[in-house]
């Protein structure tokens, strides 16, 4: 049995927290400073976490390796299981040229690249986040923007920054569902508070996107469509998360945002040629003006419609219960960890949701897509294998970083950092989103960060006299802003637009926006913890 210690270094929480952060600091420095490839930085960070667990925390080598193995398995399933199958669907649409039809359809909505960024990266990206999440929106939206003529770097940055507001309710609400499970708080309570935080980001992000595309001129000329899109998205996400269903919040928000955007007359005005010349510095696809039969346009949209239908059916209580019966739970081998109070930690047990997980549902949608698009079974299998090969370095990055996160969690490093932050007392409300941001920056998953720090946030809230629901929600809402700087998201973005090995360049471009929006979220949570914005809470 391994017993976690919170203060293994000189019996000091501060020194222990300093040592515990070393693996995370190493990864970020290697990415942003040394410009090392993400999968190599992840492996070095994993080695550092294992050494800290062994030398500083006294975790047996066998249990350290077992912890890393469990993290790697979790990275493969369910996270990469969703990403691979979602990108497989995308590859089939590319092979049958239906992706070109979809891209032309989006291109016909507006020829203004600033509006195209809102349609593709913000609205369509939010729909992809709602259905699949875990990197798929960044990959697919980046490719679409490049095809529309965006410079690859700008396309990747826009897609990364856009992938914020919908993340907490992504993959059919997986992050908030996980948060409710690990904290013991009612799902409706947690989702309602998150739904009163992230919609405020939705008001800001579209304005940031048009600024990224065209600077101050973009803000001056397209702020009205951006505000309309963000406001409709925010209202729909708030209403759905508070009064309808957390699982459907992003789907409704994405559709509402797109509808509002297209309803604004300014969004349909042709862009001035100087704007297009300045913004579209990449190679624009020559077939954007080609007309497509209506039947083919419907087939181009069918993969995403199939995903919506299949996920919606899976949420029906009777169907959901039947799918859950296939879930397997078993003790993870060579792992016996208890926390400082002597209670077994959740990592000792591994849950494998074989059928009910999002990746399996996307796989089913992919099979249906192959039928609808007329893809032969042999070709579909070949495309699936090609997807795995294309993502091989991203797979290595994700598994190594998740292994790092699990070693830190099970050895007690994460708990040490969390307790150090919780000791902030009155400043806890400000630092609470930072903890979630930190977790997502490392793991690349709001779900993982919620599992890592959710229970700690609730414990710290109760000790400090703050609302447990508020700090639990702040963990998830702050976490969404770490998504754009996570190594695996940076890797996926680079792979999608042909910038392999330039993750560090993207990190330096998106980090200021991540930190700036994080500050906004911290101030929101501080306000909600005080009489200033307390009226916003349910």
Short mmCIF file of C-alpha atoms in Angstrom, two decimals:
data_model
loop_
_atom_site.label_atom_id
_atom_site.label_comp_id
_atom_site.label_asym_id
_atom_site.label_seq_id
_atom_site.Cartn_x
_atom_site.Cartn_y
_atom_site.Cartn_z
CA UNK A 1 0.00 0.00 0.00
CA UNK A 2 1.21 3.49 -0.89
CA UNK A 3 0.04 6.36 1.32
CA UNK A 4 0.04 9.79 -0.28
CA UNK A 5 1.85 12.61 1.53
CA UNK A 6 1.02 16.27 1.09
CA UNK A 7 4.31 17.65 2.50
CA UNK A 8 7.07 15.16 1.66
CA UNK A 9 9.76 17.80 1.09
CA UNK A 10 11.11 19.15 4.43
CA UNK A 11 7.58 18.94 5.86
CA UNK A 12 6.80 22.13 3.95
CA UNK A 13 3.70 22.52 1.77
CA UNK A 14 5.30 25.37 -0.16
CA UNK A 15 8.54 23.53 -0.96
CA UNK A 16 6.60 20.35 -1.76
CA UNK A 17 4.34 22.26 -4.16
CA UNK A 18 7.41 23.83 -5.79
CA UNK A 19 8.91 20.39 -6.42
CA UNK A 20 5.56 19.00 -7.56
CA UNK A 21 5.23 21.64 -10.28
CA UNK A 22 8.60 20.76 -11.84
CA UNK A 23 7.18 18.28 -14.42
CA UNK A 24 4.61 20.83 -15.58
CA UNK A 25 7.15 23.64 -15.78
CA UNK A 26 9.52 21.40 -17.74
CA UNK A 27 6.86 20.56 -20.32
CA UNK A 28 5.84 24.20 -20.81
CA UNK A 29 9.44 25.43 -21.04
CA UNK A 30 10.37 22.73 -23.55
CA UNK A 31 7.37 23.63 -25.69
CA UNK A 32 7.45 27.41 -25.52
CA UNK A 33 11.14 28.11 -24.88
CA UNK A 34 13.11 25.29 -26.46
CA UNK A 35 10.51 24.69 -29.22
CA UNK A 36 10.77 20.95 -28.72
CA UNK A 37 8.18 18.72 -30.40
CA UNK A 38 5.21 18.08 -28.16
CA UNK A 39 5.54 14.29 -27.97
CA UNK A 40 9.18 14.57 -26.87
CA UNK A 41 8.32 17.25 -24.30
CA UNK A 42 5.52 15.03 -23.00
CA UNK A 43 7.83 12.03 -22.59
CA UNK A 44 10.46 14.12 -20.79
CA UNK A 45 7.78 15.60 -18.55
CA UNK A 46 6.52 12.09 -17.79
CA UNK A 47 10.05 11.01 -16.81
CA UNK A 48 10.32 14.06 -14.54
CA UNK A 49 6.96 13.28 -12.89
CA UNK A 50 8.02 9.68 -12.31
CA UNK A 51 11.32 10.79 -10.74
CA UNK A 52 9.53 13.27 -8.45
CA UNK A 53 7.04 10.57 -7.45
CA UNK A 54 9.84 8.09 -6.68
CA UNK A 55 12.51 10.33 -5.13
CA UNK A 56 10.48 13.07 -3.44
CA UNK A 57 7.22 11.29 -2.62
CA UNK A 58 8.55 7.78 -2.05
CA UNK A 59 6.10 6.09 -4.41
CA UNK A 60 7.29 2.55 -5.27
CA UNK A 61 8.61 2.20 -8.82
CA UNK A 62 6.06 -0.52 -9.65
CA UNK A 63 3.10 1.65 -8.61
CA UNK A 64 4.59 4.64 -10.41
CA UNK A 65 4.78 2.66 -13.65
CA UNK A 66 1.29 1.28 -13.11
CA UNK A 67 -0.04 4.83 -12.62
CA UNK A 68 1.59 5.92 -15.87
CA UNK A 69 0.13 2.92 -17.68
CA UNK A 70 -3.37 3.74 -16.48
CA UNK A 71 -2.99 7.33 -17.65
CA UNK A 72 -1.82 6.15 -21.06
CA UNK A 73 -4.78 3.78 -21.34
CA UNK A 74 -7.16 6.58 -20.38
CA UNK A 75 -5.53 8.73 -23.06
CA UNK A 76 -6.24 6.02 -25.62
CA UNK A 77 -9.74 5.32 -24.37
CA UNK A 78 -11.93 7.33 -24.25
CA UNK A 79 -10.03 10.46 -25.34
CA UNK A 80 -8.23 9.33 -28.49
CA UNK A 81 -11.02 6.88 -29.26
CA UNK A 82 -13.26 9.91 -29.82
CA UNK A 83 -10.65 11.89 -31.76
CA UNK A 84 -9.69 9.05 -34.09
CA UNK A 85 -13.28 8.16 -34.96
CA UNK A 86 -14.33 11.79 -35.41
CA UNK A 87 -11.40 12.46 -37.74
CA UNK A 88 -12.15 9.19 -39.52
CA UNK A 89 -15.60 10.55 -40.39
CA UNK A 90 -13.91 13.69 -41.65
CA UNK A 91 -11.43 11.71 -43.80
CA UNK A 92 -14.28 9.82 -45.47
CA UNK A 93 -15.98 13.10 -46.36
CA UNK A 94 -12.67 14.30 -47.83
CA UNK A 95 -12.22 11.11 -49.87
CA UNK A 96 -15.71 11.35 -51.35
CA UNK A 97 -15.25 15.14 -51.88
CA UNK A 98 -18.27 15.88 -49.70
CA UNK A 99 -16.04 17.90 -47.41
CA UNK A 100 -15.36 20.22 -50.38
CA UNK A 101 -19.12 20.57 -50.85
CA UNK A 102 -19.54 21.42 -47.16
CA UNK A 103 -16.70 23.92 -47.34
CA UNK A 104 -18.22 25.57 -50.43
CA UNK A 105 -21.54 25.72 -48.62
CA UNK A 106 -19.93 27.59 -45.73
CA UNK A 107 -18.02 29.79 -48.17
CA UNK A 108 -21.27 30.83 -49.89
CA UNK A 109 -22.72 32.05 -46.60
CA UNK A 110 -20.29 34.97 -46.76
CA UNK A 111 -17.14 35.87 -48.67
CA UNK A 112 -15.91 37.99 -45.75
CA UNK A 113 -13.07 36.07 -44.06
CA UNK A 114 -13.96 37.60 -40.70
CA UNK A 115 -17.49 36.21 -40.91
CA UNK A 116 -16.13 32.91 -42.21
CA UNK A 117 -13.99 32.65 -39.09
CA UNK A 118 -17.11 33.05 -36.93
CA UNK A 119 -19.13 30.54 -38.95
CA UNK A 120 -16.43 27.90 -39.19
CA UNK A 121 -14.30 28.25 -36.05
CA UNK A 122 -16.86 29.50 -33.54
CA UNK A 123 -20.24 28.07 -34.61
CA UNK A 124 -19.30 24.91 -36.52
CA UNK A 125 -16.40 24.34 -34.12
CA UNK A 126 -18.83 24.52 -31.19
CA UNK A 127 -21.05 21.93 -32.85
CA UNK A 128 -18.06 19.63 -33.32
CA UNK A 129 -17.07 20.22 -29.69
CA UNK A 130 -20.60 19.34 -28.62
CA UNK A 131 -20.57 16.11 -30.59
CA UNK A 132 -16.99 14.88 -30.35
CA UNK A 133 -14.68 17.30 -28.56
CA UNK A 134 -11.13 16.24 -27.59
CA UNK A 135 -9.32 18.01 -30.44
CA UNK A 136 -11.66 17.29 -33.35
CA UNK A 137 -12.97 20.90 -33.64
CA UNK A 138 -9.46 22.34 -33.83
CA UNK A 139 -8.33 19.85 -36.47
CA UNK A 140 -11.34 20.10 -38.75
CA UNK A 141 -11.90 23.86 -38.46
CA UNK A 142 -8.22 24.59 -39.09
CA UNK A 143 -8.35 22.62 -42.33
CA UNK A 144 -11.54 24.36 -43.44
CA UNK A 145 -10.08 27.81 -42.82
CA UNK A 146 -6.90 26.95 -44.76
CA UNK A 147 -9.04 25.79 -47.68
CA UNK A 148 -10.87 29.13 -47.59
CA UNK A 149 -7.54 30.90 -48.07
CA UNK A 150 -6.37 31.56 -44.52
CA UNK A 151 -2.68 31.41 -43.73
CA UNK A 152 -2.04 28.10 -41.87
CA UNK A 153 -0.71 29.80 -38.73
CA UNK A 154 -3.65 32.21 -38.56
CA UNK A 155 -6.11 29.40 -39.21
CA UNK A 156 -4.66 27.31 -36.39
CA UNK A 157 -4.64 30.25 -33.94
CA UNK A 158 -8.25 31.17 -34.74
CA UNK A 159 -9.39 27.56 -34.32
CA UNK A 160 -7.54 27.21 -31.01
CA UNK A 161 -8.91 30.44 -29.51
CA UNK A 162 -12.44 29.65 -30.72
CA UNK A 163 -12.33 26.31 -28.91
CA UNK A 164 -13.09 27.82 -25.48
CA UNK A 165 -16.69 28.75 -24.69
CA UNK A 166 -18.19 25.35 -25.67
CA UNK A 167 -15.56 23.14 -23.98
CA UNK A 168 -17.21 22.76 -20.53
CA UNK A 169 -20.29 21.18 -22.17
CA UNK A 170 -18.34 19.39 -24.92
CA UNK A 171 -18.61 15.73 -25.90
CA UNK A 172 -22.26 15.70 -24.83
CA UNK A 173 -21.57 17.31 -21.47
CA UNK A 174 -18.83 14.90 -20.41
CA UNK A 175 -16.78 17.45 -18.39
CA UNK A 176 -19.69 18.64 -16.21
CA UNK A 177 -21.03 15.11 -15.82
CA UNK A 178 -17.59 14.01 -14.60
CA UNK A 179 -17.41 17.03 -12.29
CA UNK A 180 -20.72 16.10 -10.70
CA UNK A 181 -19.59 12.49 -10.25
CA UNK A 182 -16.27 13.27 -8.54
CA UNK A 183 -17.66 16.01 -6.29
CA UNK A 184 -20.93 14.36 -5.31
CA UNK A 185 -22.80 17.54 -6.25
CA UNK A 186 -26.03 17.31 -8.29
CA UNK A 187 -25.40 17.59 -12.03
CA UNK A 188 -28.12 20.22 -12.42
CA UNK A 189 -26.51 22.42 -9.75
CA UNK A 190 -23.03 22.23 -11.24
CA UNK A 191 -24.23 22.67 -14.83
CA UNK A 192 -26.36 25.68 -13.91
CA UNK A 193 -23.38 27.53 -12.37
CA UNK A 194 -21.07 26.66 -15.29
CA UNK A 195 -23.89 27.91 -17.51
CA UNK A 196 -23.65 31.26 -15.76
CA UNK A 197 -19.91 31.59 -16.35
CA UNK A 198 -18.90 30.27 -19.77
CA UNK A 199 -21.66 32.18 -21.63
CA UNK A 200 -19.85 35.36 -20.56
CA UNK A 201 -16.82 34.08 -22.49
CA UNK A 202 -19.05 33.55 -25.51
CA UNK A 203 -19.77 37.29 -25.52
CA UNK A 204 -16.05 38.07 -25.81
CA UNK A 205 -14.56 35.30 -27.96
CA UNK A 206 -16.22 36.28 -31.29
CA UNK A 207 -14.80 39.79 -30.90
CA UNK A 208 -11.37 38.31 -30.23
CA UNK A 209 -11.67 36.16 -33.36
CA UNK A 210 -12.45 39.04 -35.73
CA UNK A 211 -9.54 40.93 -34.17
CA UNK A 212 -7.23 37.96 -34.78
CA UNK A 213 -8.36 37.81 -38.39
CA UNK A 214 -8.24 41.52 -39.28
CA UNK A 215 -7.06 43.55 -36.30
CA UNK A 216 -8.77 46.79 -35.33
CA UNK A 217 -10.39 47.10 -38.76
CA UNK A 218 -12.05 43.74 -38.18
CA UNK A 219 -13.47 44.92 -34.86
CA UNK A 220 -14.62 48.23 -36.30
CA UNK A 221 -16.38 46.73 -39.33
CA UNK A 222 -17.76 43.42 -38.01
CA UNK A 223 -18.41 43.97 -34.30
CA UNK A 224 -22.18 43.88 -34.80
CA UNK A 225 -22.27 40.35 -36.33
CA UNK A 226 -19.72 39.21 -33.73
CA UNK A 227 -21.81 40.52 -30.84
CA UNK A 228 -25.02 39.06 -32.28
CA UNK A 229 -23.37 35.65 -32.72
CA UNK A 230 -21.87 35.66 -29.23
CA UNK A 231 -25.03 36.91 -27.55
CA UNK A 232 -27.25 34.26 -29.19
CA UNK A 233 -24.72 31.55 -28.33
CA UNK A 234 -24.52 32.74 -24.71
CA UNK A 235 -28.28 32.91 -24.22
CA UNK A 236 -28.85 29.46 -25.72
CA UNK A 237 -26.06 27.90 -23.66
CA UNK A 238 -27.41 29.51 -20.47
CA UNK A 239 -31.00 28.41 -21.11
CA UNK A 240 -30.10 24.85 -22.11
CA UNK A 241 -27.65 24.26 -19.24
CA UNK A 242 -30.00 25.69 -16.62
CA UNK A 243 -33.42 24.57 -17.79
CA UNK A 244 -33.14 21.83 -20.45
CA UNK A 245 -30.09 19.54 -20.56
CA UNK A 246 -26.37 20.02 -20.00
CA UNK A 247 -25.68 17.38 -22.66
CA UNK A 248 -27.46 19.42 -25.32
CA UNK A 249 -26.23 22.88 -24.28
CA UNK A 250 -23.56 23.29 -26.97
CA UNK A 251 -25.68 21.91 -29.79
CA UNK A 252 -28.37 24.50 -29.13
CA UNK A 253 -25.80 27.25 -28.63
CA UNK A 254 -23.94 26.48 -31.87
CA UNK A 255 -27.13 26.48 -33.93
CA UNK A 256 -28.42 29.66 -32.25
CA UNK A 257 -25.12 31.45 -32.82
CA UNK A 258 -25.03 30.51 -36.50
CA UNK A 259 -28.66 31.51 -36.97
CA UNK A 260 -28.17 34.90 -35.35
CA UNK A 261 -25.01 35.54 -37.35
CA UNK A 262 -26.72 34.89 -40.65
CA UNK A 263 -29.70 37.03 -39.63
CA UNK A 264 -27.54 40.15 -39.32
CA UNK A 265 -27.44 42.08 -42.64
CA UNK A 266 -23.79 43.13 -42.16
CA UNK A 267 -22.76 39.46 -42.16
CA UNK A 268 -24.01 39.01 -45.71
CA UNK A 269 -22.33 42.05 -47.22
CA UNK A 270 -19.45 41.27 -49.62
CA UNK A 271 -16.04 41.98 -48.11
CA UNK A 272 -13.98 44.81 -49.57
CA UNK A 273 -11.14 43.55 -51.75
CA UNK A 274 -8.43 45.17 -49.56
CA UNK A 275 -9.77 43.14 -46.62
CA UNK A 276 -9.66 39.89 -48.55
CA UNK A 277 -6.21 40.66 -49.93
CA UNK A 278 -4.85 41.45 -46.48
CA UNK A 279 -6.43 38.51 -44.66
CA UNK A 280 -6.47 35.67 -47.17
CA UNK A 281 -2.72 35.31 -47.56
CA UNK A 282 -2.87 31.54 -47.97
CA UNK A 283 -3.76 29.48 -51.05
CA UNK A 284 -7.50 29.57 -51.66
CA UNK A 285 -9.12 26.49 -53.11
CA UNK A 286 -10.01 27.11 -56.76
CA UNK A 287 -13.33 25.28 -56.59
CA UNK A 288 -15.09 27.54 -54.05
CA UNK A 289 -17.38 29.04 -56.71
CA UNK A 290 -18.51 25.67 -58.05
CA UNK A 291 -22.25 24.96 -57.77
CA UNK A 292 -23.33 21.72 -56.08
CA UNK A 293 -26.58 19.73 -56.47
CA UNK A 294 -28.87 20.08 -53.47
CA UNK A 295 -28.87 16.33 -52.87
CA UNK A 296 -25.08 16.31 -52.59
CA UNK A 297 -25.16 19.26 -50.20
CA UNK A 298 -27.55 17.30 -47.97
CA UNK A 299 -25.23 14.29 -48.11
CA UNK A 300 -22.32 16.56 -47.13
CA UNK A 301 -24.19 17.63 -44.00
CA UNK A 302 -25.41 14.10 -43.25
CA UNK A 303 -22.39 12.90 -41.19
CA UNK A 304 -22.95 15.63 -38.61
CA UNK A 305 -26.71 15.14 -38.68
CA UNK A 306 -26.13 11.42 -38.05
CA UNK A 307 -23.91 12.22 -35.06
CA UNK A 308 -26.60 14.53 -33.64
CA UNK A 309 -29.29 11.88 -34.09
CA UNK A 310 -27.23 9.02 -32.66
CA UNK A 311 -26.11 11.02 -29.63
CA UNK A 312 -29.66 12.25 -29.05
CA UNK A 313 -31.00 8.68 -29.14
CA UNK A 314 -28.24 7.63 -26.75
CA UNK A 315 -29.52 10.20 -24.22
CA UNK A 316 -32.98 8.60 -24.04
CA UNK A 317 -33.10 7.08 -20.52
CA UNK A 318 -34.04 3.56 -21.65
CA UNK A 319 -31.34 3.49 -24.33
CA UNK A 320 -28.81 5.09 -22.01
CA UNK A 321 -29.41 2.40 -19.37
CA UNK A 322 -28.99 -0.38 -21.91
CA UNK A 323 -25.73 1.07 -23.23
CA UNK A 324 -24.42 1.48 -19.68
CA UNK A 325 -24.85 -2.25 -19.03
CA UNK A 326 -21.81 -2.93 -21.22
CA UNK A 327 -19.58 -0.82 -18.95
CA UNK A 328 -16.86 -2.83 -17.20
CA UNK A 329 -15.23 -1.88 -13.88
CA UNK A 330 -12.20 -3.66 -12.46
CA UNK A 331 -9.28 -3.15 -10.08
CA UNK A 332 -6.25 -1.71 -11.84
CA UNK A 333 -3.31 -4.15 -11.46
CA UNK A 334 -0.26 -3.35 -9.30
CA UNK A 335 -1.92 -0.26 -7.82
CA UNK A 336 -2.94 0.20 -4.19
CA UNK A 337 -3.01 3.88 -3.23
CA UNK A 338 -4.71 5.62 -0.31
CA UNK A 339 -4.81 9.33 0.42
CA UNK A 340 -3.43 11.04 3.50
CA UNK A 341 -6.62 10.16 5.41
CA UNK A 342 -6.24 6.45 4.62
CA UNK A 343 -9.10 6.30 2.10
CA UNK A 344 -8.53 4.43 -1.19
CA UNK A 345 -8.30 6.75 -4.21
CA UNK A 346 -10.46 6.37 -7.28
CA UNK A 347 -7.49 5.47 -9.46
CA UNK A 348 -7.33 2.00 -7.93
CA UNK A 349 -10.42 1.13 -9.97
CA UNK A 350 -10.69 1.51 -13.75
CA UNK A 351 -14.02 1.96 -15.54
CA UNK A 352 -14.28 1.02 -19.21
CA UNK A 353 -17.49 2.36 -20.84
CA UNK A 354 -17.24 0.17 -23.93
CA UNK A 355 -20.43 1.18 -25.71
CA UNK A 356 -21.76 4.28 -23.98
CA UNK A 357 -18.62 6.36 -24.53
CA UNK A 358 -18.69 9.09 -27.16
CA UNK A 359 -16.05 7.46 -29.34
CA UNK A 360 -18.13 4.34 -29.87
CA UNK A 361 -21.17 6.42 -30.78
CA UNK A 362 -19.06 8.41 -33.26
CA UNK A 363 -17.79 5.10 -34.67
CA UNK A 364 -21.42 4.03 -35.23
CA UNK A 365 -22.08 7.38 -36.91
CA UNK A 366 -19.00 6.74 -39.06
CA UNK A 367 -20.34 3.38 -40.21
CA UNK A 368 -23.63 5.05 -41.12
CA UNK A 369 -21.71 7.83 -42.88
CA UNK A 370 -19.85 5.28 -44.99
CA UNK A 371 -23.19 3.86 -46.11
CA UNK A 372 -24.73 7.26 -46.88
CA UNK A 373 -21.65 8.52 -48.75
CA UNK A 374 -21.14 5.25 -50.60
CA UNK A 375 -17.73 4.39 -49.12
CA UNK A 376 -16.80 0.71 -49.61
CA UNK A 377 -16.09 -1.20 -46.39
CA UNK A 378 -12.50 -1.94 -47.43
CA UNK A 379 -11.89 1.76 -48.15
CA UNK A 380 -13.49 2.80 -44.86
CA UNK A 381 -11.19 0.47 -42.90
CA UNK A 382 -8.18 1.74 -44.83
CA UNK A 383 -9.16 5.34 -44.01
CA UNK A 384 -9.48 4.44 -40.30
CA UNK A 385 -5.98 2.98 -40.30
CA UNK A 386 -4.67 6.03 -42.16
CA UNK A 387 -6.25 8.26 -39.49
CA UNK A 388 -4.36 6.41 -36.76
CA UNK A 389 -1.12 6.75 -38.74
CA UNK A 390 -1.70 10.46 -39.30
CA UNK A 391 -2.23 11.01 -35.57
CA UNK A 392 0.64 8.81 -34.41
CA UNK A 393 2.62 11.68 -32.86
CA UNK A 394 -0.52 13.23 -31.38
CA UNK A 395 -1.33 9.82 -29.89
CA UNK A 396 2.13 9.66 -28.33
CA UNK A 397 1.71 13.19 -26.97
CA UNK A 398 -1.72 12.54 -25.48
CA UNK A 399 -0.77 9.24 -23.87
CA UNK A 400 2.47 10.62 -22.40
CA UNK A 401 0.81 13.74 -20.99
CA UNK A 402 -2.09 11.72 -19.52
CA UNK A 403 0.44 9.31 -18.04
CA UNK A 404 2.19 12.34 -16.52
CA UNK A 405 -1.11 13.61 -15.09
CA UNK A 406 -1.95 10.22 -13.54
CA UNK A 407 1.48 9.87 -11.97
CA UNK A 408 1.12 13.35 -10.47
CA UNK A 409 -2.40 12.59 -9.27
CA UNK A 410 -1.78 9.16 -7.74
CA UNK A 411 1.59 10.01 -6.20
CA UNK A 412 0.09 13.03 -4.44
CA UNK A 413 1.85 15.75 -6.44
CA UNK A 414 -1.45 17.14 -7.74
CA UNK A 415 -2.97 17.12 -4.26
CA UNK A 416 0.03 19.04 -2.90
CA UNK A 417 -0.38 21.72 -5.56
CA UNK A 418 -4.11 21.84 -4.91
CA UNK A 419 -3.76 22.20 -1.15
CA UNK A 420 -1.15 24.89 -1.64
CA UNK A 421 -3.59 26.84 -3.82
CA UNK A 422 -6.45 26.16 -1.37
CA UNK A 423 -4.36 27.70 1.42
CA UNK A 424 -4.87 31.05 -0.28
CA UNK A 425 -7.96 31.63 1.90
CA UNK A 426 -9.70 34.79 0.73
CA UNK A 427 -7.88 34.58 -2.61
CA UNK A 428 -9.25 31.11 -3.32
CA UNK A 429 -12.08 32.41 -5.48
CA UNK A 430 -9.53 34.12 -7.73
CA UNK A 431 -7.17 31.13 -7.87
CA UNK A 432 -9.88 28.48 -8.33
CA UNK A 433 -10.19 28.96 -12.13
CA UNK A 434 -6.37 28.98 -12.32
CA UNK A 435 -6.27 25.45 -10.93
CA UNK A 436 -8.67 24.23 -13.61
CA UNK A 437 -6.72 26.11 -16.28
CA UNK A 438 -3.52 24.46 -15.06
CA UNK A 439 -5.11 21.00 -15.19
CA UNK A 440 -6.37 21.41 -18.74
CA UNK A 441 -3.09 22.97 -19.90
CA UNK A 442 -1.37 19.76 -18.84
CA UNK A 443 -3.96 17.10 -19.66
CA UNK A 444 -5.65 18.82 -22.61
CA UNK A 445 -9.01 17.73 -21.23
CA UNK A 446 -11.53 19.65 -19.13
CA UNK A 447 -12.88 16.26 -18.12
CA UNK A 448 -9.50 15.19 -16.78
CA UNK A 449 -8.95 18.48 -14.95
CA UNK A 450 -12.37 18.14 -13.31
CA UNK A 451 -11.56 14.60 -12.26
CA UNK A 452 -8.18 15.77 -10.97
CA UNK A 453 -9.19 18.84 -8.97
CA UNK A 454 -12.98 18.83 -8.68
CA UNK A 455 -13.21 17.15 -5.27
CA UNK A 456 -10.37 19.30 -3.97
CA UNK A 457 -12.16 22.47 -5.03
CA UNK A 458 -15.27 21.41 -3.12
CA UNK A 459 -13.27 20.55 0.01
CA UNK A 460 -11.41 23.86 -0.11
CA UNK A 461 -14.68 25.75 -0.66
CA UNK A 462 -16.29 24.20 2.40
CA UNK A 463 -13.20 24.95 4.51
CA UNK A 464 -13.21 28.57 3.33
CA UNK A 465 -16.95 29.16 3.61
CA UNK A 466 -17.40 29.59 -0.14
CA UNK A 467 -20.02 27.93 -2.35
CA UNK A 468 -18.91 24.39 -3.32
CA UNK A 469 -20.91 24.64 -6.55
CA UNK A 470 -19.19 27.92 -7.43
CA UNK A 471 -15.62 26.64 -7.05
CA UNK A 472 -16.41 23.30 -8.70
CA UNK A 473 -17.86 25.18 -11.67
CA UNK A 474 -14.90 27.58 -11.66
CA UNK A 475 -12.57 24.61 -12.09
CA UNK A 476 -14.34 23.67 -15.31
CA UNK A 477 -14.90 27.23 -16.57
CA UNK A 478 -11.29 28.22 -15.94
CA UNK A 479 -10.17 24.96 -17.47
CA UNK A 480 -11.65 25.74 -20.87
CA UNK A 481 -9.11 28.55 -21.25
CA UNK A 482 -6.21 26.12 -20.86
CA UNK A 483 -7.43 24.12 -23.84
CA UNK A 484 -5.73 26.33 -26.42
CA UNK A 485 -2.27 25.91 -24.85
CA UNK A 486 -2.44 22.18 -24.11
CA UNK A 487 0.30 20.19 -25.88
CA UNK A 488 -2.07 17.76 -27.56
CA UNK A 489 -4.32 20.50 -28.94
CA UNK A 490 -1.27 22.35 -30.25
CA UNK A 491 -0.05 19.11 -31.84
CA UNK A 492 -3.42 18.40 -33.44
CA UNK A 493 -3.62 21.95 -34.82
CA UNK A 494 -0.11 21.73 -36.27
CA UNK A 495 -0.75 18.32 -37.82
CA UNK A 496 -4.00 19.53 -39.39
CA UNK A 497 -2.51 22.51 -41.23
CA UNK A 498 0.93 21.12 -42.08
CA UNK A 499 2.94 22.85 -39.35
CA UNK A 500 4.34 19.74 -37.69
CA UNK A 501 7.04 20.62 -35.18
CA UNK A 502 5.95 24.26 -34.78
CA UNK A 503 3.86 23.78 -31.64
CA UNK A 504 6.05 26.29 -29.80
CA UNK A 505 5.26 29.01 -32.34
CA UNK A 506 1.53 28.51 -31.85
CA UNK A 507 1.95 28.42 -28.08
CA UNK A 508 3.55 31.86 -28.05
CA UNK A 509 0.70 33.28 -30.16
CA UNK A 510 -2.20 31.88 -28.13
CA UNK A 511 -0.72 32.10 -24.61
CA UNK A 512 -1.47 35.84 -24.17
CA UNK A 513 -5.14 35.24 -25.09
CA UNK A 514 -5.34 32.25 -22.77
CA UNK A 515 -3.96 34.29 -19.85
CA UNK A 516 -6.07 37.36 -20.66
CA UNK A 517 -9.34 35.44 -20.81
CA UNK A 518 -8.33 33.51 -17.69
CA UNK A 519 -8.01 36.82 -15.84
CA UNK A 520 -11.53 37.71 -16.99
CA UNK A 521 -12.85 34.40 -15.68
CA UNK A 522 -11.03 34.85 -12.36
CA UNK A 523 -12.66 38.26 -11.91
CA UNK A 524 -16.07 36.79 -12.76
CA UNK A 525 -15.70 34.09 -10.10
CA UNK A 526 -14.47 36.63 -7.53
CA UNK A 527 -17.51 38.76 -8.30
CA UNK A 528 -19.85 35.78 -8.00
CA UNK A 529 -18.32 34.91 -4.61
CA UNK A 530 -19.12 38.42 -3.35
CA UNK A 531 -22.25 40.58 -3.22
CA UNK A 532 -21.16 42.24 -6.48
CA UNK A 533 -22.24 39.33 -8.74
CA UNK A 534 -23.73 36.93 -6.20
CA UNK A 535 -27.14 37.56 -7.77
CA UNK A 536 -25.98 35.63 -10.84
CA UNK A 537 -25.85 32.31 -8.99
CA UNK A 538 -28.93 30.06 -8.78
#
